[in-house]
Amino acid sequence: MINSALVFASDFNYGVAYILAGLLLIYVSLYKKPSLQTAFIFMYNCFMRPIGKHASQQTRLNAFYENQADVYDATRGGLLRGRRTMLKLCAAELQKQHGQGKKLVWVDIGGGTGWNIEQMDALFGLEHFEAIYLVDLCQPLCKVAKQRFKARGWAHVHVVCQDAGTFTLPSNLCAIGRKHADLVTMSYSLSMIDAFYKVIDGVQQLVEPSAGVLGVADFYVSDSRASRGDVGYHCNWLSRMFWQHWFELDHVYLHPSRRNYLEHQFSTIKEFNSRNHFIIPHLVQIPYYVWLGRRCSAKQAYLANDIPDFTLVDKLPTPTASPKDCLLPSTKPIGSNLSATLQPNQPGYCRLPYNPAKPEHAQFSTYIYGFTWEDPQADLDALDLQKGDSLLVITSAGDNALAYAANTPDITLHCVDMNPCQNHLLELKLAALQILSFGEFWEMFGKGVLADFPYVLDTQLSAHLSPAAYQFWRSHTETFSPASSASWWDKLLPVRRRNLYTTGYSGLALQCFRVIARVLGISHDLHKIANASSLQEQVDIWRSRVGSKLLSPLSIRFLDNPVAMWQLLGVPVSQWNMLRGEGSMSQYVRDTIEPVAASMSFNNENYFYHLVINQQYSPKCCPDYLTMAGFTKLQSLLNSAHQTTFHIHTSTILDTLQSLAPEELTKAVIMDHMDWFSPEEAAAEIEALKRALKRGGFVLWRSAARSPWYAESFASHGFSVEPISVRQPNTLIPLDRVNMYASFYKATKL
């Protein structure tokens, strides 16, 4: 019976191979990539030609590739995805670390035909390397590589045909002090190496200790027991079983131990998990990953504050590199002064490590707010920021944190959000501020689109993003690069993604608003309001043709339910009940919109409602950080010796406050989130705020209620509470440019 089973398995595997070969033949016939002759050579040697038994891995590789080495590059483009992405990420890291300085050393392990090196010449320039070594065990592929390099005159590129486990840098390099490689790459080679433990250990010694980079692109399957929240990492049972056994037919091993050991020995700089829809999109989904890392010490693997609590011995926690190399270089316990984690003269920002698998983080697949819906000018008027201030702020979309930083230099901002995606958005803005031109920055965050965003992300922004942020944006490149032409389905449905500001929950709200405007027949009039040449023209259009329809009972009824309030406006049931407790929904909406429509130009002054109507900003109506002056100031702060720093916490406010040193903060801006709490939750957070604030420090908050119930809790915990402004019913005087909240409060620690 065992023999019968083996015969069946063998026949089944060959049957699947012939089917796949046939599908591949159809594919290349239809799409003409590559030529039929080349495709046939590939299919015959990969799926049909027996290679027999061999005494060593080298002889097996030679036999497998000897008849297809010349067509290797032409036939692997669709199968070996992620190689160019890996090279772009490596180039970005090298540019960040070394710029145009010293000459570098690169070792490409399993480099085969030299395709990687040729691509890197276009991305980074081989003139920046003192020496490049292609190490591969397969003689036919090495022969192709030698011919390629000779034809291009690259005398400093060397082909070494030997086992990667025994490779060391030549003595002539060691003699001049070059004992390590600045870059090591492994492109679809780790899965083919038998003694992978030995090779990974050897690479760890080979990579330059302080700034060396290891780049890997390869197939993989996840561990079924692993508990990690990385986007796209987990493979289902069928995918794990099928691909692991399928690739073993060609001596390619996808067992999770290879990637686990790699990530145990190196700290992660960048990571991207994806699926290759080879030949048949959506049916064939081969898991592959792109990963960058660098050497780390044992101590660095156990950094403070919220490192994942892994229980598996085969997947140990590894540190997460921050975008400004402020990777928590110490092992300070929780409760330490986190502002000490940056070097004294190191400007920028630091993303603190967190566990994406925690339920409070894993529940979010995208951001709720693509733009911040609180007026930073009202905050700045009340904050009276001074040099040396240390603030706690809710991240949201990061707009207000940027406004505070641009207003006053040399402050510390602890940006806190439980939703990792909100912090990914702030990170992206900070990275773009550092390295993009104003024109590119405006396209991204003024218009919300950037046609070549995937390329800019890989080659420029990636080196300044944390692994989690890069993985998120690499998986959501369509946010800034929507389809160039709308399909017939898009034309039928006005609710579709057009740019950054139509994504996330807030984007859904903008799209629904557009639908409602069309149903009410006021779309054209709303655009007239957003582009009115004078305030009087805006008021006339509002009162004569828009206001009565937009504030009709039908429109109010559409909003006056917990589902619409949460999904479209981000308002939880507790806050919804607070505003209804002091009046009707109709009254609240009218008191919100009427004053701003009657007193502030949506064309020149009120960028919040300009965005709601146009779904993008204009150069004369936008947040300060999108103006040339604001952009220049922030770019200077992030790239200079100023002490303005952003500490980005992916955590609850309570946990963040408890992690800070006593009296570390001078001020806190907590928006409206106290409206979401129960009395017990509010009391716990107020007590934590009292501990973290200096005496005389204060908290600012907004509320949907004119008299929020938790004001008394602040007073009972030793705060002096005063209303900064309270919106009265039927008034035409707005509290600020948004006017969404009924009150604005300040609580000072006595």
XYZ file of C-alpha atoms in Angstrom:
750
model
C 0.000 0.000 0.000
C 2.871 2.332 0.757
C 4.350 1.744 -2.693
C 0.977 2.416 -4.290
C 0.698 5.653 -2.399
C 4.156 6.724 -3.524
C 3.363 5.907 -7.144
C 0.130 7.876 -6.901
C 1.927 10.870 -5.349
C 4.584 10.765 -8.058
C 2.000 10.538 -10.835
C -0.013 13.320 -9.233
C 2.997 15.627 -8.975
C 3.973 15.029 -12.603
C 0.355 15.522 -13.649
C 0.218 18.870 -11.893
C 3.568 19.765 -13.446
C 2.293 19.078 -16.966
C -0.879 21.055 -16.304
C 1.153 24.012 -15.027
C 3.476 23.735 -18.010
C 0.493 23.805 -20.353
C -0.972 26.834 -18.611
C 2.375 28.591 -18.829
C 2.536 27.834 -22.552
C -0.932 29.349 -23.032
C 0.100 32.362 -20.969
C 3.206 33.146 -22.990
C 1.308 32.504 -26.222
C -1.348 35.046 -25.328
C 0.893 37.683 -23.806
C 4.025 37.011 -25.906
C 6.374 37.084 -22.966
C 8.891 35.652 -23.613
C 9.253 33.936 -27.017
C 7.717 30.486 -27.453
C 11.116 28.898 -27.937
C 12.425 30.414 -24.716
C 9.269 29.401 -22.868
C 9.556 25.841 -24.137
C 13.176 25.597 -22.959
C 12.106 26.824 -19.548
C 9.143 24.431 -19.273
C 11.040 21.402 -20.508
C 13.973 21.883 -18.134
C 11.868 22.820 -15.117
C 8.909 20.456 -15.410
C 9.714 17.599 -17.803
C 13.428 16.853 -18.082
C 14.607 14.410 -15.384
C 17.843 15.466 -13.711
C 18.561 12.156 -11.989
C 20.451 11.580 -8.753
C 23.572 13.544 -7.893
C 26.256 13.262 -5.267
C 26.285 16.955 -4.346
C 24.156 20.045 -4.516
C 26.542 21.651 -7.002
C 26.294 18.830 -9.535
C 22.498 18.834 -9.160
C 22.351 22.586 -9.795
C 24.699 22.296 -12.772
C 22.513 19.585 -14.303
C 19.320 21.530 -13.696
C 20.549 24.845 -15.151
C 23.027 23.768 -17.844
C 20.458 23.852 -20.651
C 18.517 26.906 -19.460
C 21.166 29.276 -18.092
C 21.030 31.442 -21.206
C 17.263 31.958 -20.872
C 17.225 32.234 -17.067
C 16.666 36.003 -16.900
C 14.076 35.969 -19.673
C 11.944 33.354 -17.890
C 12.183 34.319 -14.204
C 10.746 37.829 -14.267
C 7.183 36.740 -13.489
C 8.146 34.035 -11.000
C 10.773 35.731 -8.831
C 8.836 38.772 -7.651
C 10.231 41.316 -5.218
C 13.845 41.281 -6.371
C 13.765 44.796 -7.755
C 11.844 46.017 -4.699
C 14.532 44.558 -2.463
C 17.263 46.268 -4.468
C 15.450 49.620 -4.350
C 15.115 49.344 -0.576
C 18.790 48.457 -0.243
C 19.773 51.402 -2.431
C 17.661 53.740 -0.298
C 19.279 52.459 2.900
C 22.779 52.804 1.459
C 22.006 56.337 0.322
C 20.751 57.227 3.788
C 23.695 55.646 5.607
C 26.569 56.603 3.319
C 25.372 59.215 0.828
C 28.150 59.849 -1.656
C 30.883 59.039 0.869
C 33.145 56.010 1.106
C 33.292 53.283 -1.494
C 31.233 50.250 -0.490
C 31.613 46.476 -0.588
C 28.711 44.278 -1.739
C 28.354 40.493 -1.631
C 25.464 38.997 -3.638
C 24.934 35.436 -2.377
C 23.263 33.151 -4.895
C 23.507 35.932 -7.468
C 23.227 33.551 -10.408
C 23.459 35.372 -13.740
C 24.273 38.777 -12.225
C 20.818 40.258 -12.895
C 20.763 41.897 -9.444
C 24.047 43.674 -10.034
C 22.937 44.980 -13.409
C 19.729 46.325 -11.855
C 21.605 47.964 -8.987
C 23.721 49.845 -11.481
C 20.573 51.587 -12.701
C 19.221 52.188 -9.175
C 22.331 53.239 -7.252
C 25.352 53.184 -9.553
C 28.107 50.595 -9.356
C 30.693 53.361 -9.235
C 29.844 53.733 -5.527
C 31.228 50.239 -4.831
C 34.871 49.474 -4.319
C 34.288 45.770 -4.892
C 31.314 43.515 -5.646
C 31.331 39.743 -5.220
C 28.749 37.454 -6.809
C 28.839 34.141 -4.954
C 27.039 31.165 -6.490
C 27.485 27.416 -6.541
C 26.069 26.869 -10.042
C 28.732 26.927 -12.769
C 26.413 27.504 -15.782
C 24.862 30.565 -14.135
C 28.256 31.888 -13.066
C 29.421 31.580 -16.680
C 26.547 33.847 -17.810
C 27.424 36.330 -15.071
C 31.086 36.485 -16.108
C 30.125 37.160 -19.719
C 27.704 39.891 -18.622
C 30.245 41.719 -16.463
C 33.037 41.413 -19.021
C 30.810 42.900 -21.721
C 30.096 45.895 -19.486
C 33.700 46.397 -18.419
C 33.016 46.037 -14.701
C 36.453 45.042 -13.526
C 35.580 45.507 -9.849
C 32.730 42.952 -10.057
C 33.988 39.442 -9.277
C 32.259 36.089 -9.781
C 33.079 33.506 -7.115
C 31.799 30.003 -7.872
C 31.796 28.363 -4.463
C 29.625 27.395 -1.490
C 28.296 30.512 0.267
C 28.954 28.857 3.625
C 32.699 28.991 3.033
C 32.968 32.446 1.461
C 35.095 35.151 3.093
C 36.257 38.484 1.783
C 39.598 38.309 -0.067
C 42.772 39.045 1.835
C 43.568 42.126 -0.255
C 40.440 43.841 1.103
C 41.179 42.747 4.662
C 44.699 44.109 4.298
C 43.338 47.633 3.779
C 40.912 47.352 6.692
C 37.822 46.232 4.736
C 36.888 43.219 6.832
C 33.117 43.479 6.352
C 30.599 44.010 3.576
C 28.381 47.095 3.599
C 25.688 45.201 1.691
C 24.833 41.508 1.449
C 21.898 40.329 -0.669
C 20.213 36.962 -1.060
C 17.732 36.876 -3.920
C 15.761 33.611 -3.954
C 18.817 31.765 -2.690
C 18.115 31.231 1.025
C 15.358 28.734 0.176
C 17.797 26.715 -1.973
C 20.702 26.504 0.493
C 20.934 23.182 2.346
C 23.094 24.333 5.273
C 21.190 27.571 5.809
C 22.093 27.905 9.520
C 25.778 27.989 8.644
C 25.235 30.517 5.845
C 23.138 32.871 7.987
C 25.708 32.707 10.785
C 28.434 33.432 8.244
C 26.498 36.393 6.831
C 26.098 37.793 10.335
C 29.876 37.933 10.633
C 30.253 39.228 7.093
C 27.921 42.241 7.391
C 29.428 45.480 8.684
C 28.391 45.682 12.374
C 27.098 49.248 12.660
C 25.522 50.183 9.332
C 25.718 47.095 7.130
C 22.532 45.969 5.390
C 21.289 42.483 4.545
C 18.586 42.262 1.876
C 16.536 39.133 1.167
C 13.781 38.310 -1.328
C 12.407 34.798 -1.363
C 9.441 32.450 -1.216
C 8.114 31.476 2.222
C 5.282 29.889 4.140
C 4.269 31.042 7.598
C 4.356 29.004 10.769
C 0.821 27.926 11.674
C 1.566 28.576 15.359
C 3.109 31.997 14.905
C 1.234 34.911 16.435
C 2.399 38.020 14.616
C 0.312 40.805 13.184
C 2.488 41.694 10.185
C 0.371 42.586 7.182
C 0.033 39.663 4.778
C 2.342 37.344 6.739
C -0.048 34.533 7.599
C -0.631 31.762 5.031
C -3.676 29.536 5.253
C -3.363 25.760 5.673
C -3.788 24.935 1.994
C -1.213 27.520 0.931
C 1.301 26.308 3.509
C 0.952 22.666 2.603
C 0.771 23.011 -1.187
C 3.604 25.433 -1.816
C 5.961 23.861 0.694
C 5.619 20.422 -0.921
C 5.416 21.717 -4.490
C 8.716 23.588 -4.278
C 10.410 20.659 -2.569
C 10.116 18.830 -5.902
C 12.795 21.221 -7.185
C 14.788 21.191 -3.934
C 13.483 24.604 -2.898
C 12.610 24.614 0.802
C 10.043 27.016 2.218
C 9.918 25.777 5.811
C 9.385 28.693 8.269
C 12.578 27.839 10.144
C 14.669 29.612 7.493
C 12.950 32.961 7.808
C 12.554 32.588 11.572
C 16.278 32.031 12.047
C 17.093 34.924 9.739
C 14.885 37.289 11.755
C 16.280 35.924 15.017
C 19.863 36.683 14.005
C 19.214 40.144 12.522
C 17.120 43.156 13.460
C 14.424 44.069 10.979
C 14.760 47.295 8.988
C 12.061 46.680 6.366
C 9.580 43.924 5.649
C 7.038 43.305 2.907
C 4.863 40.197 2.603
C 2.939 39.623 -0.586
C 1.561 37.064 -3.041
C 2.719 36.367 -6.594
C -0.324 35.834 -8.826
C 1.738 33.781 -11.245
C 0.106 32.767 -14.561
C -3.471 32.750 -13.185
C -4.262 35.874 -11.126
C -6.071 35.288 -7.825
C -5.988 31.498 -8.256
C -2.218 31.053 -8.055
C -0.903 32.975 -5.034
C 2.703 32.137 -4.203
C 3.775 33.727 -0.882
C 6.960 35.750 -1.082
C 8.638 38.341 1.103
C 11.128 41.172 0.868
C 13.151 41.780 4.003
C 16.000 44.046 5.075
C 17.942 43.750 8.312
C 21.153 44.559 10.085
C 23.245 42.995 12.809
C 22.055 43.320 16.372
C 23.332 42.353 19.772
C 21.478 40.008 22.087
C 20.482 42.910 24.314
C 18.872 44.760 21.442
C 16.437 41.875 20.953
C 14.687 42.723 24.198
C 13.895 46.397 24.032
C 11.570 48.167 26.417
C 7.880 48.962 26.214
C 5.494 46.675 24.400
C 7.794 44.200 22.665
C 5.781 41.191 21.444
C 5.450 38.476 24.081
C 6.296 35.456 21.922
C 6.005 32.045 23.508
C 7.561 30.087 20.653
C 11.223 29.250 20.974
C 11.667 29.151 17.193
C 10.591 32.794 16.704
C 12.267 35.110 19.148
C 11.394 38.816 19.333
C 13.569 41.105 17.290
C 13.969 44.857 17.513
C 12.227 47.178 15.121
C 14.366 49.873 13.537
C 13.050 53.369 13.832
C 13.054 55.741 10.874
C 15.679 58.032 12.348
C 17.904 55.322 13.847
C 16.517 56.195 17.283
C 15.823 52.527 17.807
C 15.564 52.726 21.566
C 19.304 52.194 21.914
C 18.945 51.429 25.604
C 16.982 48.780 27.461
C 15.202 51.179 29.778
C 12.291 49.669 31.702
C 8.733 50.862 31.391
C 8.375 54.133 33.223
C 11.704 55.496 32.060
C 12.073 58.870 30.449
C 11.610 58.003 26.786
C 12.867 61.374 25.655
C 16.321 60.098 26.592
C 16.187 57.483 23.838
C 17.335 60.009 21.234
C 20.902 61.159 21.102
C 21.392 64.754 22.341
C 21.804 66.327 18.895
C 19.721 63.934 16.831
C 16.645 65.633 15.361
C 13.673 63.798 13.910
C 11.228 61.239 15.138
C 11.088 57.827 16.719
C 8.443 55.124 16.298
C 8.366 53.130 19.506
C 8.018 49.349 19.096
C 4.633 47.721 19.549
C 3.001 44.344 19.048
C 0.683 44.458 15.996
C -0.908 41.157 17.040
C -2.483 42.688 20.156
C -6.281 42.848 19.810
C -6.432 46.604 20.357
C -4.143 47.106 17.352
C -5.136 44.157 15.160
C -8.751 45.376 14.986
C -7.660 48.184 12.648
C -6.905 47.472 8.987
C -6.815 51.138 7.969
C -6.915 54.601 9.485
C -10.179 56.188 10.616
C -9.083 59.768 9.955
C -7.293 60.705 6.732
C -7.297 64.316 7.925
C -7.561 65.903 11.362
C -10.945 67.391 12.226
C -9.855 69.735 15.044
C -8.695 73.292 14.427
C -5.009 73.586 15.472
C -5.184 77.381 15.619
C -7.634 77.229 18.525
C -5.236 74.844 20.269
C -2.240 77.096 19.640
C -4.060 80.107 21.032
C -4.682 78.196 24.268
C -1.385 76.287 24.446
C 1.006 79.261 24.438
C 3.852 76.940 23.453
C 7.360 77.643 24.730
C 10.739 76.145 23.876
C 11.292 73.016 25.922
C 7.605 72.129 26.194
C 6.754 68.434 26.214
C 3.300 67.652 24.848
C 1.117 64.593 24.653
C -1.202 64.710 21.640
C -3.493 62.242 19.915
C -2.001 61.423 16.516
C -5.180 61.303 14.396
C -3.874 62.204 10.899
C -0.866 64.059 12.348
C -1.939 67.483 11.036
C -2.163 69.176 14.427
C 1.107 67.743 15.705
C 2.795 69.236 12.633
C 1.087 72.567 13.308
C 2.426 72.636 16.874
C 5.954 71.770 15.711
C 5.919 74.461 13.024
C 4.690 77.053 15.520
C 7.426 76.611 18.135
C 10.835 74.924 17.686
C 12.596 72.769 20.251
C 9.571 70.975 21.690
C 8.890 67.290 22.285
C 5.698 65.755 20.941
C 4.437 62.411 22.221
C 1.996 61.403 19.479
C -0.293 58.637 20.693
C -2.804 56.494 18.851
C -4.130 52.999 19.462
C -4.694 52.593 15.714
C -1.306 51.733 14.123
C -2.483 53.035 10.750
C -2.903 56.573 12.091
C 0.743 56.496 13.133
C 1.700 55.054 9.735
C 0.135 58.154 8.179
C 2.054 60.513 10.485
C 5.291 58.640 9.758
C 4.706 59.007 6.035
C 4.221 62.763 6.381
C 7.374 63.122 8.474
C 9.425 61.051 6.030
C 8.086 63.045 3.065
C 8.840 66.325 4.831
C 12.449 65.271 5.252
C 13.353 64.296 1.714
C 10.750 65.289 -0.875
C 10.551 68.573 -2.709
C 7.676 70.916 -1.919
C 6.070 70.081 -5.264
C 6.074 66.350 -4.541
C 4.864 66.933 -0.993
C 1.995 69.089 -2.232
C 0.961 66.450 -4.753
C 0.869 63.818 -2.027
C -0.899 65.690 0.746
C -2.448 68.692 -0.972
C -4.041 66.861 -3.881
C -3.761 63.427 -2.263
C -2.202 61.771 -5.331
C 1.303 60.969 -6.551
C 1.487 59.078 -9.830
C 4.829 57.384 -9.120
C 4.166 56.797 -5.405
C 5.286 53.114 -5.425
C 8.664 54.104 -6.872
C 9.082 57.092 -4.541
C 8.115 54.899 -1.578
C 10.762 52.276 -2.346
C 13.611 54.526 -3.434
C 13.226 57.560 -1.167
C 10.693 57.244 1.636
C 11.401 53.668 2.713
C 14.683 54.452 4.452
C 12.851 56.851 6.770
C 9.920 54.576 7.656
C 9.601 51.897 10.313
C 9.062 48.327 9.066
C 5.368 48.402 9.997
C 4.755 51.726 8.251
C 6.581 50.634 5.108
C 4.675 47.350 4.992
C 1.359 49.208 5.322
C 2.039 51.737 2.575
C 3.618 49.144 0.282
C 0.357 47.206 0.585
C -1.733 50.338 -0.030
C 0.079 52.084 -2.877
C -3.281 52.642 -4.590
C -4.042 55.265 -1.927
C -1.902 57.787 -3.798
C -1.945 56.063 -7.192
C -5.588 55.350 -8.077
C -6.440 53.924 -11.486
C -5.751 56.459 -14.207
C -9.104 55.868 -15.866
C -12.406 55.050 -14.204
C -14.142 51.835 -15.151
C -17.803 51.667 -16.149
C -18.536 50.427 -12.622
C -16.805 53.459 -11.116
C -18.891 55.729 -13.287
C -22.076 54.120 -12.013
C -20.984 54.370 -8.383
C -19.858 57.809 -7.195
C -18.450 56.213 -4.020
C -14.930 55.326 -5.081
C -11.380 56.040 -4.020
C -9.944 59.028 -5.841
C -7.055 60.044 -3.576
C -5.771 59.952 -0.008
C -8.733 61.898 1.323
C -11.311 59.449 0.019
C -9.734 56.542 1.936
C -10.235 55.456 5.528
C -13.464 55.979 7.442
C -13.263 59.743 6.972
C -12.892 59.138 3.238
C -16.037 57.034 3.289
C -17.807 59.940 4.968
C -16.656 62.348 2.226
C -17.827 59.963 -0.457
C -21.222 59.509 1.202
C -21.521 63.281 1.509
C -20.937 63.533 -2.242
C -23.709 60.977 -2.857
C -26.100 62.842 -0.561
C -25.300 66.110 -2.330
C -26.131 64.508 -5.669
C -29.394 63.095 -4.340
C -30.349 66.495 -2.939
C -29.326 68.219 -6.167
C -26.842 70.590 -4.504
C -23.494 69.310 -5.845
C -23.065 72.202 -8.263
C -24.019 74.767 -5.623
C -21.587 73.288 -3.086
C -18.710 73.684 -5.545
C -19.792 77.279 -6.084
C -19.596 77.804 -2.310
C -16.097 76.288 -2.142
C -14.939 78.618 -4.918
C -16.952 81.745 -4.058
C -15.066 84.980 -4.684
C -16.437 86.601 -1.523
C -17.974 85.629 1.798
C -21.207 87.352 0.832
C -21.509 85.241 -2.314
C -20.956 82.120 -0.205
C -23.627 83.158 2.314
C -26.143 83.955 -0.430
C -25.710 80.538 -2.076
C -25.886 78.794 1.286
C -29.082 80.486 2.419
C -30.898 80.417 -0.909
C -30.073 76.997 -2.330
C -28.035 74.751 -0.024
C -28.757 75.171 3.688
C -32.425 74.242 3.686
C -31.772 71.040 1.705
C -28.628 69.948 3.522
C -30.204 70.506 6.944
C -33.541 68.953 5.978
C -35.195 66.404 8.310
C -34.337 63.622 5.842
C -30.611 64.439 5.926
C -30.598 64.679 9.726
C -32.435 61.384 10.040
C -29.764 59.742 7.890
C -27.114 60.732 10.471
C -29.127 60.324 13.661
C -28.267 56.683 14.378
C -25.267 54.975 15.997
C -24.165 53.138 12.833
C -23.901 56.267 10.657
C -22.347 58.287 13.480
C -19.566 55.744 14.006
C -18.916 54.550 10.450
C -19.069 57.992 8.818
C -18.101 60.465 11.536
C -16.151 58.353 14.031
C -18.597 59.233 16.816
C -19.180 56.379 19.327
C -22.505 55.717 21.021
C -21.396 57.310 24.305
C -20.586 60.608 22.572
C -23.756 60.438 20.490
C -25.744 60.108 23.712
C -23.933 63.116 25.233
C -24.895 65.481 22.417
C -28.477 64.175 22.368
C -28.666 64.691 26.119
C -28.450 68.468 25.682
C -30.712 68.838 22.652
C -31.757 67.273 19.377
C -29.510 66.077 16.561
C -31.161 68.625 14.274
C -30.201 71.451 16.621
C -26.630 70.173 16.989
C -26.027 69.901 13.246
C -27.548 73.320 12.610
C -25.444 74.926 15.375
C -22.363 73.296 13.827
C -22.726 74.255 10.168
C -24.705 77.512 10.084
C -22.077 79.616 11.940
C -19.116 78.523 9.794
C -21.079 78.880 6.554
C -22.052 82.409 7.517
C -18.718 83.688 8.833
C -15.750 81.954 7.144
C -14.790 81.657 3.479
C -14.552 78.049 2.315
C -12.436 79.277 -0.585
C -9.740 81.183 1.279
C -9.930 80.536 5.006
C -11.738 77.383 6.100
C -9.710 74.513 4.649
C -11.706 71.923 6.621
C -14.946 72.440 4.704
C -13.050 73.171 1.486
C -11.700 69.608 1.757
C -15.142 68.154 2.505
C -16.553 69.642 -0.698
C -13.590 69.291 -3.094
C -11.954 66.200 -1.550
C -8.596 67.964 -1.817
C -6.975 71.201 -0.696
C -6.091 74.226 -2.782
C -2.853 76.234 -2.501
C -4.707 79.158 -0.938
C -6.870 77.055 1.400
C -4.888 74.366 3.183
C -3.199 73.551 6.516
C -0.058 75.529 7.305
C 2.213 72.507 6.818
C 1.108 72.419 3.176
C 2.199 76.000 2.521
C 5.702 76.712 1.270
C 6.532 78.546 4.506
C 5.233 75.742 6.721
C 6.907 73.038 4.656
C 10.256 74.847 4.699
C 10.122 75.373 8.455
C 9.258 71.743 9.213
C 11.831 70.386 6.789
C 14.457 72.546 8.442
C 13.434 71.333 11.905
C 13.566 67.681 10.897
C 16.925 68.001 9.149
C 18.744 70.273 11.580
C 20.055 70.260 15.126
C 16.815 71.612 16.585
C 15.425 69.541 19.429
C 11.915 69.219 18.009
C 11.273 65.503 18.183
C 8.265 63.283 17.632
C 7.884 60.167 19.783
C 5.242 58.034 18.080
C 3.435 55.706 20.496
C 1.172 52.961 19.175
C -0.678 52.463 22.421
C -3.559 53.679 24.521
C -3.195 57.087 26.134
C -3.339 55.459 29.557
C -0.495 53.042 28.788
C 1.589 55.832 27.285
C 1.079 58.097 30.278
C 2.079 55.290 32.631
C 5.260 54.689 30.607
C 6.422 58.302 30.971
C 8.407 59.623 33.893
C 6.512 61.588 36.573
C 6.057 65.253 35.610
C 7.599 64.706 32.183
C 4.827 66.540 30.327
C 4.021 70.237 30.385
C 0.819 70.082 28.311
C -1.590 67.572 26.795
C -4.171 67.854 24.014
C -6.593 64.926 24.156
C -9.219 66.128 21.642
C -12.655 64.661 22.393
C -11.744 61.135 23.395
C -12.887 61.536 27.031
C -16.419 61.558 25.611
C -15.900 57.893 24.767
C -15.192 56.766 28.335
C -17.004 55.272 31.283
C -16.537 57.024 34.661
C -13.999 54.381 35.742
C -11.953 54.723 32.542
C -12.005 58.515 32.759
C -10.850 58.487 36.395
C -7.920 56.182 35.580
C -6.736 58.386 32.725
C -7.131 61.615 34.712
C -5.025 60.121 37.507
C -2.357 59.174 34.955
C -2.437 62.685 33.470
C -1.941 64.146 36.927
C 1.119 61.940 37.466
C 2.713 62.762 34.086
C 2.103 66.554 34.112
C 4.302 69.087 35.819
C 2.687 71.332 38.378
C 1.047 74.138 36.421
C 0.802 71.940 33.327
C -2.588 71.605 31.729
C -4.872 69.477 29.585
C -6.990 70.728 26.672
C -10.033 68.832 25.467
C -13.124 69.237 23.335
C -16.537 67.727 23.981
C -19.841 67.161 22.222
C -21.515 68.364 25.433
C -21.525 71.925 26.691
C -21.018 70.604 30.228
C -19.131 67.284 29.997
C -19.714 65.085 33.020
C -16.021 64.263 33.517
C -15.081 67.910 34.242
C -15.985 67.186 37.850
C -13.621 64.213 37.858
C -10.750 66.497 36.805
C -11.612 68.861 39.658
C -11.745 66.035 42.197
C -8.264 64.886 41.118
C -6.615 68.244 41.810
C -7.174 70.186 38.575
C -8.556 73.667 38.127
C -11.144 73.388 35.336
C -12.246 76.279 33.153
C -14.168 76.465 29.877
C -12.258 78.250 27.119
C -15.357 78.489 24.951
C -18.845 77.017 24.998
C -21.171 77.025 21.996
C -24.656 78.324 22.730
C -27.762 77.085 20.876
C -28.839 79.104 17.822
C -25.659 81.172 17.829
C -23.942 82.307 14.628
C -20.546 82.640 16.319
C -18.365 79.541 15.718
C -15.891 78.274 18.307
C -13.311 77.646 15.569
C -13.085 76.794 11.880
C -14.574 73.328 12.409
C -17.162 74.179 15.080
C -17.963 70.498 15.461
C -17.845 70.441 19.248
C -20.050 72.165 21.776
C -17.238 73.102 24.177
C -13.491 73.570 24.602
C -11.996 73.094 28.096
C -8.749 73.526 29.996
C -7.765 71.705 33.200
C -4.628 72.943 35.029
C -2.764 70.788 37.550
C -2.646 72.570 40.901
